[in-house]
Amino acid sequence: KASGDLQNVGSEGYPAEKFESDEVGPNMYQVNAQVIKPATADESLDIPGLSWSLMDNAASSRCTFFVSHAWKEGAFEFERRLRGAWPRVR
């Protein structure tokens, strides 16, 4: 199953056919609750509770793109659309 260990649970109801789809996948509420929050709350981190972005990048990193998303959007759908819109280097 493409959604791996994630569970189709949360305060927002979500259709099983979307959750289980390789095209749509779990929504961002589910990814945030089940992946991002636990990973960033890890007490072994230098700064527990730090954002996902800062956990992986230096605080002085320059931001060249900012992407917004809908929380009810499927994670796989979001990734596919983002990659499709990403500027291509010629």
Coordinates of N, CA and C in Angstrom, one line a residue:
K1 N 0.9 -1.2 0.0 CA 0.0 0.0 0.0 C 0.9 1.2 0.0
A2 N 0.6 2.2 -0.9 CA 1.4 3.4 -1.1 C 1.5 4.3 0.2
S3 N 0.5 4.3 1.0 CA 0.5 5.1 2.2 C 1.3 4.5 3.3
G4 N 1.9 3.4 3.1 CA 2.8 2.8 4.1 C 2.1 2.5 5.5
D5 N 2.7 3.0 6.5 CA 2.2 2.8 7.9 C 1.2 3.8 8.4
L6 N 0.9 4.7 7.5 CA -0.1 5.7 7.9 C -1.5 5.1 8.1
Q7 N -2.3 5.6 9.0 CA -3.6 5.1 9.2 C -4.6 6.2 8.7
N8 N -5.8 5.7 8.2 CA -6.8 6.6 7.8 C -7.7 7.1 9.0
V9 N -7.1 7.9 9.8 CA -7.7 8.4 11.0 C -7.5 9.9 11.1
G10 N -8.3 10.5 12.0 CA -8.1 11.9 12.2 C -9.4 12.6 12.4
S11 N -9.4 13.9 12.8 CA -10.6 14.7 13.1 C -11.4 15.0 11.8
E12 N -10.7 15.0 10.7 CA -11.3 15.2 9.4 C -11.6 13.9 8.7
G13 N -12.9 13.6 8.4 CA -13.2 12.4 7.7 C -12.6 12.4 6.3
Y14 N -12.1 11.2 5.9 CA -11.4 11.1 4.6 C -11.8 9.8 3.9
P15 N -12.2 9.9 2.7 CA -12.7 8.6 2.0 C -11.6 7.6 1.8
A16 N -11.8 6.4 2.1 CA -10.9 5.3 2.0 C -10.3 5.2 0.6
E17 N -11.1 5.4 -0.4 CA -10.7 5.3 -1.8 C -9.6 6.4 -2.1
K18 N -9.7 7.5 -1.5 CA -8.6 8.5 -1.7 C -7.4 8.1 -0.9
F19 N -7.5 7.8 0.3 CA -6.4 7.4 1.2 C -5.6 6.3 0.6
E20 N -6.3 5.3 0.0 CA -5.6 4.1 -0.5 C -5.1 4.3 -1.9
S21 N -5.4 5.4 -2.6 CA -5.1 5.6 -4.0 C -3.6 6.0 -4.1
D22 N -2.9 5.4 -5.1 CA -1.5 5.8 -5.4 C -1.5 7.2 -6.1
E23 N -2.6 7.7 -6.5 CA -2.7 9.0 -7.2 C -3.0 10.1 -6.2
V24 N -3.7 9.8 -5.1 CA -4.2 10.9 -4.2 C -3.4 10.7 -2.8
G25 N -3.6 9.6 -2.2 CA -2.9 9.2 -0.9 C -3.5 9.9 0.3
P26 N -2.8 9.7 1.4 CA -3.3 10.3 2.7 C -3.3 11.9 2.6
N27 N -4.2 12.5 3.4 CA -4.2 14.0 3.3 C -3.2 14.6 4.2
M28 N -3.0 15.9 4.1 CA -1.9 16.5 4.8 C -2.2 16.6 6.4
Y29 N -3.4 16.5 6.8 CA -3.7 16.4 8.2 C -3.1 15.1 8.7
Q30 N -3.3 14.0 8.0 CA -2.8 12.7 8.4 C -1.2 12.7 8.4
V31 N -0.6 13.2 7.3 CA 0.8 13.3 7.2 C 1.4 14.1 8.4
N32 N 0.8 15.2 8.6 CA 1.3 16.1 9.7 C 1.2 15.4 11.1
A33 N 0.0 14.8 11.4 CA -0.2 14.2 12.7 C 0.7 12.9 12.9
Q34 N 0.9 12.1 11.8 CA 1.5 10.8 11.9 C 3.0 10.8 11.5
V35 N 3.4 11.8 10.8 CA 4.8 11.8 10.3 C 5.6 13.0 10.9
I36 N 5.1 14.2 10.5 CA 5.8 15.4 10.8 C 5.9 15.8 12.3
K37 N 4.8 15.8 13.0 CA 4.8 16.1 14.4 C 5.6 15.1 15.2
P38 N 5.5 13.8 15.0 CA 6.3 12.9 15.8 C 7.8 13.0 15.5
A39 N 8.2 13.3 14.2 CA 9.6 13.4 13.8 C 10.2 14.7 14.4
T40 N 9.4 15.8 14.4 CA 10.0 17.0 14.9 C 9.9 17.1 16.4
A41 N 9.2 16.3 17.1 CA 9.1 16.3 18.5 C 10.1 15.4 19.2
D42 N 10.9 14.7 18.4 CA 11.9 13.8 18.9 C 12.8 14.5 19.9
E43 N 12.9 14.0 21.1 CA 13.7 14.6 22.2 C 15.2 14.5 21.9
S44 N 15.6 13.6 21.0 CA 17.0 13.5 20.7 C 17.5 14.6 19.7
L45 N 16.6 15.4 19.2 CA 17.0 16.5 18.3 C 17.7 17.6 19.1
D46 N 18.5 18.4 18.4 CA 19.1 19.5 19.1 C 18.1 20.5 19.6
I47 N 17.0 20.7 18.8 CA 15.9 21.6 19.3 C 14.6 20.8 19.0
P48 N 14.1 20.1 20.0 CA 12.8 19.4 19.7 C 11.7 20.4 19.5
G49 N 10.9 20.0 18.5 CA 9.7 20.9 18.1 C 10.1 21.8 17.0
L50 N 11.3 21.8 16.5 CA 11.7 22.6 15.4 C 10.9 22.2 14.2
S51 N 10.7 23.2 13.3 CA 10.0 22.9 12.0 C 10.7 21.8 11.2
W52 N 9.9 21.1 10.3 CA 10.4 20.1 9.4 C 11.5 20.8 8.5
S53 N 11.2 22.0 8.0 CA 12.1 22.7 7.1 C 13.5 22.9 7.8
L54 N 13.4 23.5 9.0 CA 14.7 23.8 9.7 C 15.4 22.6 10.3
M55 N 14.7 21.5 10.4 CA 15.3 20.3 10.9 C 16.2 19.7 9.8
D56 N 15.9 20.0 8.5 CA 16.7 19.5 7.4 C 17.6 20.6 6.8
N57 N 17.4 21.8 7.1 CA 18.1 22.9 6.5 C 18.7 23.9 7.5
A58 N 19.8 24.5 7.2 CA 20.3 25.5 8.1 C 19.4 26.7 8.2
A59 N 19.4 27.3 9.4 CA 18.6 28.5 9.6 C 18.9 29.6 8.7
S60 N 20.1 29.6 8.2 CA 20.5 30.7 7.3 C 20.3 30.4 5.9
S61 N 19.6 29.3 5.6 CA 19.4 28.9 4.2 C 18.5 29.9 3.5
R62 N 18.8 30.2 2.3 CA 17.9 31.2 1.5 C 16.7 30.5 0.9
C63 N 15.6 31.0 1.1 CA 14.3 30.5 0.5 C 14.2 31.0 -0.9
T64 N 14.1 30.2 -1.9 CA 13.9 30.6 -3.2 C 12.5 30.3 -3.8
F65 N 11.8 29.3 -3.1 CA 10.5 29.0 -3.5 C 9.7 28.8 -2.2
F66 N 8.4 29.2 -2.2 CA 7.5 28.9 -1.1 C 6.3 28.3 -1.7
V67 N 5.9 27.2 -1.2 CA 4.7 26.4 -1.7 C 3.6 26.3 -0.7
S68 N 2.4 26.6 -1.1 CA 1.3 26.5 -0.2 C 0.5 25.3 -0.6
H69 N -0.3 24.7 0.3 CA -1.1 23.5 0.0 C -2.4 23.6 0.8
A70 N -3.3 22.7 0.3 CA -4.6 22.5 1.1 C -4.4 21.4 2.0
W71 N -4.9 21.5 3.2 CA -4.7 20.5 4.2 C -5.5 19.2 3.9
K72 N -6.6 19.4 3.2 CA -7.4 18.2 2.8 C -6.9 17.5 1.5
E73 N -5.9 18.1 0.9 CA -5.3 17.6 -0.3 C -4.5 16.3 0.0
G74 N -4.6 15.3 -1.0 CA -3.8 14.1 -0.8 C -2.3 14.4 -1.0
A75 N -1.4 13.8 -0.2 CA 0.0 14.0 -0.3 C 0.6 13.6 -1.7
F76 N 0.1 12.5 -2.2 CA 0.7 12.1 -3.5 C 0.2 13.0 -4.6
E77 N -1.0 13.4 -4.5 CA -1.5 14.3 -5.5 C -0.7 15.7 -5.5
F78 N -0.5 16.2 -4.3 CA 0.3 17.4 -4.1 C 1.7 17.3 -4.7
E79 N 2.4 16.2 -4.4 CA 3.7 16.0 -4.9 C 3.7 15.9 -6.4
R80 N 2.8 15.2 -7.0 CA 2.7 15.0 -8.5 C 2.5 16.4 -9.1
R81 N 1.6 17.2 -8.6 CA 1.3 18.5 -9.2 C 2.4 19.5 -9.0
L82 N 3.1 19.4 -7.8 CA 4.3 20.2 -7.6 C 5.4 19.9 -8.6
R83 N 5.7 18.6 -8.7 CA 6.7 18.2 -9.7 C 6.4 18.6 -11.1
G84 N 5.1 18.5 -11.4 CA 4.6 18.9 -12.8 C 4.8 20.4 -13.0
A85 N 4.7 21.2 -12.0 CA 4.8 22.7 -12.1 C 6.2 23.2 -11.9
W86 N 7.1 22.4 -11.4 CA 8.5 22.8 -11.1 C 9.2 23.3 -12.3
P87 N 9.9 24.4 -12.2 CA 10.6 25.0 -13.4 C 11.7 24.0 -13.9
R88 N 11.8 23.9 -15.1 CA 12.8 22.9 -15.7 C 14.0 23.7 -16.2
V89 N 15.2 23.2 -15.9 CA 16.4 23.8 -16.2 C 16.7 23.4 -17.7
R90 N 17.0 24.4 -18.5 CA 17.4 24.1 -19.9 C 18.8 24.1 -20.2

